[in-house]
Short mmCIF file of C-alpha atoms in Angstrom, two decimals:
data_model
loop_
_atom_site.label_atom_id
_atom_site.label_comp_id
_atom_site.label_asym_id
_atom_site.label_seq_id
_atom_site.Cartn_x
_atom_site.Cartn_y
_atom_site.Cartn_z
CA MET A 1 2.60 -17.61 -1.40
CA ILE A 2 2.37 -21.33 -0.76
CA THR A 3 0.09 -23.44 -2.93
CA THR A 4 -1.21 -26.81 -1.82
CA GLU A 5 -2.65 -29.39 -4.24
CA LEU A 6 -5.82 -31.06 -2.95
CA GLY A 7 -6.44 -34.39 -4.60
CA ARG A 8 -6.30 -34.25 -8.39
CA GLY A 9 -5.99 -30.70 -9.61
CA GLU A 10 -7.85 -28.87 -6.81
CA THR A 11 -5.78 -26.26 -5.00
CA ILE A 12 -5.98 -23.87 -2.10
CA ALA A 13 -3.84 -20.83 -1.42
CA VAL A 14 -2.42 -20.48 2.04
CA ALA A 15 -0.59 -17.26 1.32
CA SER A 16 -1.72 -14.37 -0.86
CA GLY A 17 -0.94 -10.70 -0.75
CA ASN A 18 -1.84 -9.63 -4.27
CA PRO A 19 -5.39 -9.21 -5.64
CA ASP A 20 -4.25 -10.26 -9.13
CA VAL A 21 -4.50 -13.99 -8.55
CA ASN A 22 -3.92 -16.61 -11.26
CA ALA A 23 -6.35 -19.45 -11.89
CA GLY A 24 -5.40 -22.97 -10.80
CA THR A 25 -6.03 -26.16 -12.77
CA SER A 26 -9.67 -26.20 -11.60
CA GLY A 27 -10.26 -22.60 -12.77
CA ALA A 28 -10.47 -21.20 -9.23
CA LYS A 29 -8.56 -17.93 -8.64
CA THR A 30 -6.28 -19.41 -6.03
CA GLN A 31 -2.76 -19.17 -7.41
CA LEU A 32 -0.21 -16.48 -6.67
CA PRO A 33 3.31 -17.75 -7.38
CA GLY A 34 6.53 -16.31 -6.11
CA GLU A 35 5.47 -14.93 -2.71
CA ALA A 36 7.46 -15.55 0.45
CA ALA A 37 5.65 -17.25 3.33
CA THR A 38 5.34 -14.42 5.86
CA VAL A 39 2.72 -13.88 8.55
CA SER A 40 1.43 -10.73 6.84
CA VAL A 41 0.95 -12.41 3.48
CA ALA A 42 -0.60 -15.49 5.08
CA ALA A 43 -3.00 -13.31 7.10
CA ALA A 44 -4.28 -11.69 3.92
CA ALA A 45 -4.96 -15.13 2.48
CA THR A 46 -7.18 -16.06 5.43
CA GLY A 47 -9.64 -13.22 4.91
CA GLY A 48 -7.62 -10.19 5.95
CA LEU A 49 -7.18 -11.08 9.62
CA SER A 50 -4.42 -9.17 11.32
CA ALA A 51 -1.07 -10.80 11.95
CA GLY A 52 -1.74 -11.73 15.56
CA ASN A 53 -5.22 -13.18 15.10
CA PHE A 54 -4.94 -16.40 13.12
CA ILE A 55 -7.85 -18.75 13.62
CA GLU A 56 -6.79 -22.37 13.89
CA SER A 57 -9.23 -24.47 11.87
CA ASP A 58 -9.62 -28.22 11.68
CA VAL A 59 -7.70 -29.41 8.58
CA ASP A 60 -8.08 -32.91 7.17
CA SER A 61 -4.52 -34.18 7.12
CA GLU A 62 -5.37 -36.54 4.25
CA LEU A 63 -5.77 -33.55 1.95
CA PHE A 64 -2.13 -32.71 2.44
CA LYS A 65 -0.81 -36.22 2.04
CA PHE A 66 1.54 -36.54 -0.90
CA ASN A 67 0.00 -38.78 -3.61
CA ASN A 68 2.79 -40.65 -5.31
CA GLU A 69 0.44 -41.84 -8.08
CA ASP A 70 -0.05 -38.33 -9.45
CA ALA A 71 3.20 -38.59 -11.43
CA PRO A 72 3.49 -42.18 -12.75
CA LEU A 73 5.94 -41.40 -15.54
CA MET A 74 8.35 -39.76 -13.10
CA ASN A 75 8.09 -42.77 -10.80
CA LEU A 76 8.92 -45.01 -13.78
CA MET A 77 11.95 -42.82 -14.48
CA LEU A 78 13.14 -43.10 -10.88
CA CYS A 79 12.90 -46.90 -11.15
CA ALA A 80 14.67 -47.02 -14.54
CA LYS A 81 18.32 -47.68 -15.26
CA ARG A 82 20.28 -44.72 -13.89
CA VAL A 83 23.19 -43.44 -15.98
CA LYS A 84 25.48 -40.73 -14.61
CA VAL A 85 26.80 -38.44 -17.32
CA SER A 86 29.43 -35.70 -17.35
CA SER A 87 27.57 -33.24 -19.58
CA PRO A 88 24.03 -31.85 -19.89
CA GLU A 89 24.18 -32.91 -23.57
CA VAL A 90 24.05 -36.66 -24.21
CA ASP A 91 24.28 -38.62 -27.47
CA HIS A 92 21.54 -41.17 -26.88
CA TYR A 93 21.38 -44.35 -28.99
CA MET A 94 17.93 -45.88 -29.40
CA ILE A 95 19.41 -49.24 -30.45
CA ASP A 96 17.19 -52.20 -31.20
CA GLU A 97 17.63 -55.50 -33.00
CA PRO A 98 18.85 -55.12 -36.63
CA GLY A 99 16.25 -55.48 -39.37
CA ALA A 100 15.42 -59.06 -40.28
CA SER A 101 14.02 -58.54 -43.78
CA PHE A 102 14.04 -56.45 -46.96
CA VAL A 103 11.50 -55.96 -49.72
CA THR A 104 12.21 -55.76 -53.46
CA VAL A 105 10.89 -52.63 -55.17
CA GLU A 106 11.11 -54.07 -58.72
CA ALA A 107 11.10 -57.52 -60.26
CA CYS A 108 14.52 -59.08 -60.79
CA GLY A 109 16.08 -62.33 -61.97
CA GLY A 110 14.66 -64.61 -64.65
CA GLN A 111 15.79 -64.90 -68.28
CA ASP A 112 18.22 -67.74 -67.50
CA ARG A 113 20.49 -65.46 -65.48
CA LEU A 114 23.19 -67.02 -63.31
CA GLN A 115 23.20 -63.96 -61.08
CA ALA A 116 21.02 -60.88 -60.68
CA ASN A 117 20.89 -57.50 -59.01
CA LEU A 118 18.48 -57.21 -56.08
CA LEU A 119 16.44 -54.06 -56.60
CA LEU A 120 15.87 -52.70 -53.09
CA LYS A 121 15.16 -49.32 -51.55
CA GLU A 122 18.22 -47.08 -51.54
CA SER A 123 18.38 -47.20 -47.74
CA ASP A 124 18.55 -51.03 -47.87
CA ASP A 125 21.17 -51.38 -50.61
CA VAL A 126 24.20 -51.66 -48.33
CA LEU A 127 22.62 -53.93 -45.73
CA PRO A 128 22.87 -57.36 -47.44
CA ARG A 129 26.62 -57.89 -46.99
CA PRO A 130 28.71 -60.25 -49.17
CA HIS A 131 28.47 -63.97 -48.24
CA THR A 132 25.06 -63.39 -46.57
CA THR A 133 22.27 -65.85 -47.38
CA LEU A 134 18.70 -64.63 -47.99
CA LEU A 135 15.45 -66.64 -47.89
CA VAL A 136 12.96 -65.54 -50.57
CA LYS A 137 9.39 -65.71 -49.26
CA GLY A 138 6.75 -66.73 -51.78
CA VAL A 139 9.20 -67.98 -54.46
CA ASP A 140 9.67 -71.73 -54.72
CA GLY A 141 13.11 -73.33 -54.85
CA TYR A 142 14.26 -76.31 -56.93
CA ASP A 143 15.81 -79.66 -56.19
CA GLU A 144 19.17 -80.97 -57.49
CA ARG A 145 17.54 -82.23 -60.69
CA GLY A 146 16.09 -78.81 -61.44
CA ASN A 147 12.49 -79.64 -60.47
CA ARG A 148 10.37 -77.04 -58.65
CA THR A 149 9.76 -77.85 -54.96
CA PRO A 150 6.49 -76.16 -53.98
CA GLY A 151 6.47 -74.83 -50.43
CA LYS A 152 10.27 -74.94 -50.11
CA SER A 153 11.48 -71.37 -50.55
CA LEU A 154 14.28 -70.19 -52.79
CA MET A 155 17.52 -69.12 -51.07
CA LEU A 156 20.01 -66.59 -52.42
CA PHE A 157 23.71 -66.00 -51.76
CA VAL A 158 25.09 -62.44 -51.89
CA THR A 159 28.30 -62.38 -53.96
CA GLY A 160 28.96 -58.63 -53.78
CA LYS A 161 27.52 -55.41 -55.14
CA ASP A 162 27.18 -53.84 -58.57
CA SER A 163 29.85 -51.16 -58.90
CA SER A 164 27.66 -48.92 -61.07
CA THR A 165 24.29 -49.19 -59.28
CA ASN A 166 25.38 -50.31 -55.77
CA PHE A 167 22.64 -52.98 -55.81
CA PRO A 168 23.52 -56.30 -54.10
CA VAL A 169 24.44 -59.05 -56.57
CA VAL A 170 23.05 -62.51 -55.75
CA ARG A 171 23.10 -66.06 -57.08
CA ALA A 172 20.63 -68.82 -56.30
CA VAL A 173 21.53 -71.67 -53.95
CA ASN A 174 18.60 -73.90 -54.98
CA GLY A 175 17.46 -72.40 -58.28
CA PRO A 176 16.65 -74.06 -61.61
CA ARG A 177 19.44 -75.66 -63.70
CA LYS A 178 19.78 -75.94 -67.46
CA ASN A 179 21.25 -79.43 -67.15
CA VAL A 180 21.22 -81.99 -64.37
CA GLY A 181 24.56 -81.84 -62.54
CA ASP A 182 25.33 -78.19 -63.38
CA ASP A 183 27.30 -76.51 -60.59
CA CYS A 184 25.59 -73.16 -61.03
CA CYS A 185 21.89 -72.48 -60.60
CA GLN A 186 19.90 -69.82 -62.40
CA VAL A 187 18.09 -67.07 -60.55
CA PRO A 188 14.32 -67.42 -61.14
CA GLU A 189 12.15 -64.34 -61.42
CA ILE A 190 11.59 -62.59 -58.10
CA PRO A 191 8.49 -60.33 -58.23
CA ALA A 192 8.35 -56.77 -56.89
CA GLY A 193 7.22 -56.63 -53.28
CA THR A 194 8.90 -59.92 -52.37
CA THR A 195 10.17 -60.23 -48.79
CA LEU A 196 13.75 -61.42 -48.28
CA ILE A 197 14.65 -62.80 -44.84
CA VAL A 198 18.25 -62.31 -43.70
CA LEU A 199 19.94 -65.57 -42.64
CA ALA A 200 23.49 -66.28 -41.49
CA ASN A 201 26.53 -65.77 -43.73
CA SER A 202 28.19 -68.73 -45.42
CA LEU A 203 31.99 -68.77 -45.91
CA TYR A 204 34.14 -70.81 -48.29
CA GLU A 205 36.54 -73.49 -47.03
CA THR A 206 39.60 -71.41 -46.13
CA GLN A 207 37.87 -68.08 -45.50
CA LYS A 208 38.33 -66.37 -42.16
CA GLU A 209 37.84 -62.69 -42.99
CA ILE A 210 34.38 -61.26 -43.51
CA ASP A 211 32.91 -57.76 -43.72
CA PRO A 212 31.97 -56.51 -40.27
CA ASP A 213 28.30 -56.26 -39.48
CA LEU A 214 27.03 -52.87 -40.52
CA ILE A 215 26.13 -51.54 -37.08
CA VAL A 216 26.59 -47.79 -37.16
CA PRO A 217 23.91 -46.47 -34.80
CA SER A 218 22.70 -42.92 -35.25
CA PRO A 219 22.54 -40.94 -32.01
CA THR A 220 19.85 -38.54 -30.87
CA ARG A 221 20.96 -35.51 -28.88
CA ILE A 222 19.25 -35.48 -25.47
CA TYR A 223 19.36 -32.37 -23.29
CA LEU A 224 19.21 -32.73 -19.52
CA GLN A 225 16.99 -30.12 -17.91
CA LYS A 226 17.89 -28.49 -14.60
CA ARG A 227 14.82 -28.19 -12.41
CA GLY A 228 14.63 -26.44 -9.07
CA MET A 229 12.21 -25.69 -6.26
CA ASN A 230 12.60 -22.92 -3.66
CA GLN A 231 10.73 -21.99 -0.49
CA VAL A 232 11.19 -18.83 1.56
CA VAL A 233 9.89 -18.95 5.16
CA SER A 234 10.35 -16.04 7.55
CA ASP A 235 11.53 -16.64 11.10
CA TYR A 236 8.40 -14.97 12.50
CA PHE A 237 6.13 -17.12 10.33
CA GLU A 238 7.88 -20.26 11.55
CA SER A 239 7.47 -19.17 15.18
CA GLN A 240 3.67 -19.00 14.67
CA LYS A 241 3.33 -22.53 13.32
CA LYS A 242 1.46 -23.82 16.39
CA ARG A 243 -1.35 -21.33 15.85
CA ILE A 244 -1.89 -21.76 12.09
CA PRO A 245 -3.13 -24.83 10.17
CA PHE A 246 0.13 -25.63 8.47
CA SER A 247 3.71 -26.10 9.50
CA LYS A 248 7.04 -26.00 7.75
CA SER A 249 6.93 -29.73 7.03
CA ILE A 250 3.51 -29.49 5.35
CA ILE A 251 4.65 -26.50 3.28
CA ALA A 252 7.72 -28.45 2.14
CA GLU A 253 5.68 -31.56 1.34
CA GLN A 254 3.21 -29.70 -0.84
CA ALA A 255 5.92 -27.69 -2.58
CA ILE A 256 7.70 -30.93 -3.49
CA ALA A 257 4.42 -32.47 -4.67
CA ASN A 258 3.84 -29.51 -6.97
CA PHE A 259 7.46 -29.69 -8.15
CA LYS A 260 7.05 -33.35 -9.00
CA VAL A 261 3.75 -32.94 -10.86
CA ARG A 262 5.09 -30.12 -13.03
CA GLY A 263 8.23 -32.12 -13.72
CA ASN A 264 6.05 -35.04 -14.79
CA ARG A 265 4.33 -32.83 -17.37
CA THR A 266 7.76 -31.91 -18.72
CA LEU A 267 8.75 -35.57 -18.99
CA TRP A 268 5.68 -36.11 -21.17
CA ALA A 269 5.45 -33.01 -23.34
CA GLY A 270 8.59 -30.86 -23.00
CA ARG A 271 10.41 -29.88 -26.18
CA GLY A 272 14.18 -30.21 -26.32
CA GLY A 273 16.13 -27.00 -26.68
CA LYS A 274 19.28 -25.10 -25.84
CA PHE A 275 19.68 -21.32 -25.66
CA LYS A 276 21.70 -18.62 -23.93
CA LEU A 277 20.39 -16.34 -21.19
CA ALA A 278 21.98 -13.16 -19.84
CA VAL A 279 22.37 -13.44 -16.05
CA ASP A 280 23.19 -10.49 -13.77
CA LYS A 281 26.79 -10.65 -12.54
CA MET A 282 27.29 -14.01 -14.31
CA GLY A 283 27.13 -13.16 -18.02
CA LEU A 284 25.67 -15.49 -20.65
CA GLN A 285 24.73 -19.00 -19.54
CA TYR A 286 23.08 -21.93 -21.30
CA VAL A 287 19.55 -23.08 -20.49
CA TYR A 288 18.59 -26.63 -21.50
CA THR A 289 15.10 -28.07 -21.90
CA THR A 290 14.53 -31.79 -22.28
CA GLU A 291 12.50 -33.64 -24.94
CA GLY A 292 9.30 -35.28 -23.68
CA VAL A 293 8.53 -38.97 -24.11
CA ARG A 294 5.54 -38.13 -26.34
CA TRP A 295 7.91 -36.87 -29.04
CA GLN A 296 10.50 -39.64 -28.57
CA ILE A 297 8.10 -42.49 -29.38
CA LYS A 298 8.43 -43.47 -33.05
CA ARG A 299 5.56 -45.94 -33.37
CA GLU A 300 2.06 -44.46 -33.22
CA MET A 301 -1.35 -46.07 -33.42
CA GLN A 302 -4.58 -44.21 -34.07
CA ALA A 303 -7.04 -45.20 -31.34
CA PRO A 304 -10.28 -46.79 -32.62
CA SER A 305 -13.60 -45.12 -31.88
CA GLU A 306 -14.67 -48.22 -29.93
CA TRP A 307 -12.23 -50.81 -28.64
CA THR A 308 -12.79 -54.53 -29.07
CA VAL A 309 -11.07 -57.55 -27.54
CA ASN A 310 -9.42 -58.32 -30.88
CA GLN A 311 -7.96 -54.82 -31.07
CA VAL A 312 -6.48 -55.02 -27.57
CA ILE A 313 -4.93 -58.39 -28.45
CA ALA A 314 -3.59 -56.91 -31.72
CA LEU A 315 -1.98 -54.11 -29.70
CA ALA A 316 -0.28 -56.67 -27.46
CA LYS A 317 0.87 -58.61 -30.53
CA MET A 318 2.47 -55.54 -32.11
CA PHE A 319 4.20 -54.62 -28.84
CA PHE A 320 5.61 -58.02 -27.90
CA THR A 321 6.43 -59.50 -31.34
CA GLY A 322 8.44 -56.74 -33.01
CA GLU A 323 12.17 -56.61 -33.50
CA ASP A 324 12.61 -55.14 -30.01
CA VAL A 325 10.94 -57.38 -27.43
CA PRO A 326 10.60 -55.86 -23.94
CA ARG A 327 10.31 -57.75 -20.68
CA SER A 328 7.05 -56.11 -19.58
CA ALA A 329 4.48 -53.59 -20.77
CA ILE A 330 2.73 -50.82 -18.91
CA LEU A 331 0.04 -48.65 -20.49
CA LEU A 332 -0.15 -45.17 -18.99
CA ALA A 333 -3.56 -43.97 -20.16
CA GLY A 334 -5.67 -40.84 -20.07
CA LYS A 335 -9.04 -41.15 -18.37
CA ASN A 336 -11.10 -41.51 -21.57
CA LEU A 337 -8.79 -44.14 -23.07
CA LEU A 338 -8.84 -46.04 -19.79
CA GLU A 339 -12.65 -45.93 -19.75
CA ALA A 340 -12.87 -47.11 -23.38
CA ILE A 341 -10.66 -50.14 -22.70
CA GLN A 342 -12.50 -50.99 -19.47
CA LYS A 343 -15.85 -50.96 -21.34
CA VAL A 344 -14.78 -53.72 -23.73
CA ASP A 345 -17.04 -56.79 -23.52
CA TYR A 346 -14.80 -59.69 -22.53
CA SER A 347 -17.66 -62.11 -21.75
CA LYS A 348 -17.20 -64.01 -25.02
CA HIS A 349 -13.50 -64.54 -24.34
CA PRO A 350 -13.25 -66.61 -21.13
CA GLU A 351 -9.64 -67.47 -22.01
CA ILE A 352 -8.61 -63.85 -21.40
CA GLN A 353 -7.66 -63.03 -17.81
CA ILE A 354 -8.22 -59.53 -16.45
CA THR A 355 -7.16 -59.05 -12.85
CA THR A 356 -6.26 -56.29 -10.45
CA LYS A 357 -2.85 -56.51 -8.84
CA VAL A 358 -0.13 -54.49 -7.16
CA ASN A 359 2.83 -54.33 -9.54
CA SER A 360 6.54 -54.14 -8.78
CA ILE A 361 6.41 -50.34 -8.47
CA GLY A 362 3.64 -50.49 -5.89
CA TRP A 363 0.76 -49.33 -8.08
CA THR A 364 -2.64 -50.99 -8.19
CA VAL A 365 -3.06 -51.78 -11.90
CA THR A 366 -5.44 -53.63 -14.19
CA ASN A 367 -3.52 -56.57 -15.61
CA PHE A 368 -4.60 -57.70 -19.08
CA HIS A 369 -3.22 -61.18 -19.80
CA THR A 370 -2.72 -62.32 -23.40
CA VAL A 371 -0.78 -65.15 -24.96
CA PHE A 372 1.77 -62.58 -26.20
CA GLY A 373 2.35 -61.03 -22.78
CA ASP A 374 0.75 -59.05 -19.98
CA ILE A 375 -0.20 -55.38 -20.24
CA GLU A 376 -0.48 -53.45 -16.99
CA ILE A 377 -2.91 -50.55 -17.35
CA LYS A 378 -2.55 -47.47 -15.13
CA ARG A 379 -4.28 -44.09 -15.26
CA GLU A 380 -1.92 -41.14 -15.85
CA PRO A 381 -3.56 -37.90 -14.55
CA THR A 382 -0.91 -35.79 -16.28
CA LEU A 383 -2.22 -36.83 -19.72
CA ASP A 384 -5.62 -35.36 -18.79
CA ARG A 385 -4.00 -32.07 -17.78
CA LEU A 386 -2.08 -31.99 -21.08
CA GLY A 387 -5.25 -32.45 -23.15
CA TRP A 388 -4.53 -36.10 -24.02
CA SER A 389 -7.38 -37.79 -22.15
CA ASN A 390 -8.13 -40.08 -25.11
CA SER A 391 -4.49 -41.08 -25.56
CA GLY A 392 -1.83 -43.11 -23.82
CA ALA A 393 1.63 -44.64 -24.10
CA LEU A 394 2.48 -48.34 -24.04
CA LEU A 395 6.00 -48.43 -22.60
CA GLY A 396 8.55 -51.15 -22.02
CA GLU A 397 9.46 -50.78 -18.36
CA ASN A 398 13.00 -52.09 -18.91
CA ARG A 399 13.49 -49.83 -21.96
CA LEU A 400 13.79 -46.54 -20.07
CA VAL A 401 17.02 -44.71 -19.22
CA HIS A 402 17.36 -42.03 -16.52
CA TYR A 403 20.29 -39.74 -17.36
CA VAL A 404 21.59 -37.75 -14.38
CA TYR A 405 24.15 -34.95 -14.66
CA ALA A 406 23.86 -33.71 -11.07
CA ALA A 407 22.19 -35.92 -8.49
CA GLU A 408 19.18 -34.50 -6.69
CA HIS A 409 20.20 -32.51 -3.64
CA THR A 410 18.63 -30.11 -1.17
CA PHE A 411 19.95 -26.88 0.28
CA SER A 412 19.04 -24.43 3.03
CA ASP A 413 20.48 -20.89 3.10
CA ARG A 414 19.78 -17.75 5.05
CA VAL A 415 18.35 -14.98 2.84
CA GLU A 416 20.87 -12.16 2.73
CA GLY A 417 19.59 -9.09 4.58
CA GLU A 418 16.38 -10.79 5.75
CA GLU A 419 15.20 -12.81 8.74
CA ALA A 420 14.19 -15.74 6.56
CA THR A 421 15.45 -19.06 5.26
CA ARG A 422 15.52 -20.21 1.65
CA SER A 423 15.45 -23.97 1.11
CA GLY A 424 14.98 -26.01 -2.02
CA VAL A 425 15.68 -28.96 -4.27
CA LEU A 426 17.82 -29.06 -7.42
CA ILE A 427 18.13 -31.84 -9.98
CA TRP A 428 19.55 -32.04 -13.51
CA ASP A 429 18.26 -35.06 -15.47
CA ALA A 430 16.37 -36.44 -18.47
CA LEU A 431 14.32 -39.50 -19.43
CA ALA A 432 15.12 -41.31 -22.70
CA LEU A 433 13.71 -44.38 -24.45
CA LYS A 434 15.69 -47.41 -25.56
CA GLY A 435 14.56 -49.67 -28.39
CA SER A 436 11.55 -49.31 -30.66
CA CYS A 437 8.88 -51.26 -28.78
CA HIS A 438 7.11 -48.21 -27.33
CA ILE A 439 3.75 -47.26 -28.88
CA TRP A 440 1.88 -43.96 -28.59
CA ILE A 441 -1.90 -44.41 -28.85
CA ASP A 442 -3.33 -41.21 -30.33
CA GLY A 443 -6.98 -40.58 -29.55
CA GLU A 444 -6.96 -36.84 -30.21
CA GLY A 445 -6.43 -36.96 -33.99
CA GLU A 446 -3.13 -35.09 -33.82
CA VAL A 447 -0.41 -35.00 -36.48
CA PRO A 448 2.19 -37.78 -36.00
CA ALA A 449 5.51 -36.84 -34.43
CA PRO A 450 8.34 -36.25 -36.94
CA GLY A 451 9.82 -39.54 -38.14
CA ALA A 452 7.06 -41.63 -36.57
CA ASN A 453 5.31 -44.55 -38.26
CA ARG A 454 1.54 -44.35 -37.68
CA TRP A 455 -1.09 -46.98 -38.43
CA ILE A 456 -4.81 -47.58 -37.88
CA LEU A 457 -6.34 -50.78 -36.49
CA TRP A 458 -8.89 -52.01 -39.06
CA GLU A 459 -11.44 -54.63 -37.99
CA SER A 460 -13.77 -55.11 -40.94
CA ARG A 461 -14.06 -57.16 -44.12
CA GLU A 462 -14.94 -53.95 -45.95
CA ALA A 463 -12.22 -51.59 -47.17
CA PRO A 464 -11.71 -48.30 -45.30
CA GLY A 465 -13.88 -45.46 -46.57
CA GLU A 466 -12.96 -42.02 -47.86
CA THR A 467 -12.88 -40.56 -44.34
CA GLU A 468 -10.20 -43.04 -43.20
CA VAL A 469 -8.08 -43.28 -46.35
CA TYR A 470 -5.41 -40.76 -47.27
CA ASP A 471 -2.19 -41.06 -49.23
CA GLY A 472 0.26 -43.08 -47.16
CA ALA A 473 -2.32 -44.28 -44.62
CA ARG A 474 -1.42 -47.63 -43.09
CA PHE A 475 -3.95 -50.12 -41.75
CA TYR A 476 -3.18 -53.06 -39.49
CA LEU A 477 -5.78 -55.73 -40.27
CA VAL A 478 -7.40 -57.28 -37.21
CA GLU A 479 -9.36 -59.65 -39.51
CA ASP A 480 -9.20 -60.70 -43.17
CA CYS A 481 -10.20 -57.88 -45.54
CA PRO A 482 -10.92 -59.25 -49.05
CA ALA A 483 -12.27 -55.82 -50.11
CA ILE A 484 -8.68 -54.51 -49.97
CA SER A 485 -7.18 -57.57 -51.67
CA PRO A 486 -7.79 -61.32 -51.78
CA LEU A 487 -4.35 -61.58 -50.16
CA ALA A 488 -5.19 -59.19 -47.29
CA LYS A 489 -5.13 -61.38 -44.17
CA ALA A 490 -5.43 -60.66 -40.46
CA GLY A 491 -2.13 -59.61 -38.92
CA GLN A 492 -0.87 -57.88 -42.06
CA MET A 493 -0.37 -54.17 -42.67
CA TRP A 494 -1.55 -52.56 -45.91
CA GLU A 495 -0.72 -49.09 -47.18
CA ALA A 496 -2.97 -46.90 -49.32
CA LYS A 497 -1.63 -44.82 -52.20
CA VAL A 498 -4.12 -42.21 -53.37
CA ALA A 499 -3.72 -40.56 -56.78
CA ASP A 500 -6.38 -38.88 -58.95
CA GLY A 501 -9.15 -40.15 -56.72
CA THR A 502 -8.15 -43.81 -57.00
CA VAL A 503 -6.72 -45.95 -54.20
CA ASP A 504 -3.98 -48.50 -54.78
CA TRP A 505 -3.22 -50.94 -51.98
CA SER A 506 0.12 -52.60 -51.23
CA MET A 507 1.17 -54.84 -48.37
CA VAL A 508 3.83 -53.54 -45.99
CA SER A 509 6.16 -56.47 -45.39
CA GLY A 510 8.15 -57.24 -42.29
CA GLU A 511 7.60 -56.03 -38.76
CA ILE A 512 6.07 -52.67 -37.89
CA LYS A 513 9.28 -50.74 -37.49
CA ALA A 514 9.90 -47.55 -35.60
CA PHE A 515 10.87 -45.48 -38.61
CA VAL A 516 9.12 -45.08 -41.93
#
C-alpha cells in the first residue's frame, strides 16, 4: 500500500488489499500500511478493477508536490550545526553563560563585624570563589571618612569560606569605619533577599595563582534514533506505470514526504529511551529513541488568554536579554497561537514594525521587530497534529545542534525470491538544544517539563486571583503591580508562596534562568 499526503493532513490510498483500513489524520479510512505496491493490490484500491483494466484519470500534479514547509523543525535541524559522532549515545552539554548574580537567603553582616558569612542557597555556596569581588545591590557604600554614600553600592571581597558551614566569607571594600584612617572596613547589615552581582577577581601585589573558574558542566544523555523508510515495487507494477496515475518517482516522493513529517513529530515530542529487542538470526540488539525538543526546553511561559503588544515585547525581552543571548529568534507556533498573536492591535504602537519577509531558510515569515531583536513567526503544522495548537516554541536558530551517527543514505535491493525491488532511506540522528534561551509557550495548560522554570505574564495593577495563584507560581510583571508589593515594578518576577490560605510574595532576583 502506498499512501500519499494531500496538502495538510488529507490522504488518499493508491494501494489497498485489506478491508480493515486504518483512519488517516483527517479521519477517513484510507490508510493501510505495510503493503507492497503490486498491480493486484493497486487494482483493489481503485474500486476492484481487474489487473489489466486500470483507468487513467487526470491527477493534479500539485497535489503530489512535496511541501517542504510541512516539517519546519526538521528543516531547522538540517540547517543547524552538524556534529558527527561515533556512538548513538552522546553526552550533550547545554552550556550557557555562567550566572551573574546570587541572592542572600538570610540577613548577614552588621554588629561592627570586620567580616561576615554570606548566607546563600546551598547550590550557590561554592560559586563565589576566593578573591572575587561582589557588588551589593540596594545597600549603600561608604567613603574613606566612613560617611554613607547614597546611590553608590557596597562592594564585598571574598576572602575564603567558613570551614564549618561552607558559606563564603567576605569583607567590605567600602564599608563603614570605626575611625577615620582605619585600614579595615566593617561589613554593614545585608538584608535577606539582597542581590549580589559577580565582578572580576582582585589579586594582591605578588599573586599569580588563583582558583580556577568553577566550570564543571553537567551533561545530558542524548540518544540518536535510527529512522528508516522502505518501498517495495513489483516489476509488473513498474511496467504498468504509463497506464496508471502514478509512477515510481511519485511513489518515492510521497513516501519520503510521509517519512519526513513523521520524523518531524518525533523531533518535537519523542521521548528518549534505550531498550533491547530480540531479532531473528541476530540476537538481542539495542533500539534507541530520541528526546523531543518539547521536553528539552527548560524555560516555559504560560500563554495569556489574550495577547497584547506589551506581552509580545516582554517575550522578546526575556528571550534576548537573558544570560544566553542568541543571534536570532524564530517562533514555531500552532495555528491558534499564531492567530492570537496576529489579532493583537498594533495600531497604537506605530514604532513597532511588522513585515512579511522570506528568511534565510526560504520560508515566508511574519517578522516582528522590537528594540530587543526580531522574532520571525512561522506556523508549525506538526504542533496542531500533536494537540498543541495553542502552543509554540521560541528557538534560537544558532542554538541547535544536529548530531549524526550515520549519514543519511539510500539503498535499492532485489527482494529475495520475488520479482520486486526494495528501496529506502536510512538515517541515524538527533536534534539537541544549546544554551538556555529557548522558551516553550504553553497554551494547553499542561504540567511543566521536569526541571523547567515556568512563569505567567501578568499585565495588571491588581494582584493575581485565586485561580492564577498556587504555591510556587511565578509572575513576570508587564506593568507595575502595587497590589503585590509597593516594590513590584514592570520587568520583575515575583513568586507566590501559599500556606494556610495566605499568599506571601517575594521577588525573584536575577535573570529568568533555565533551571529552578
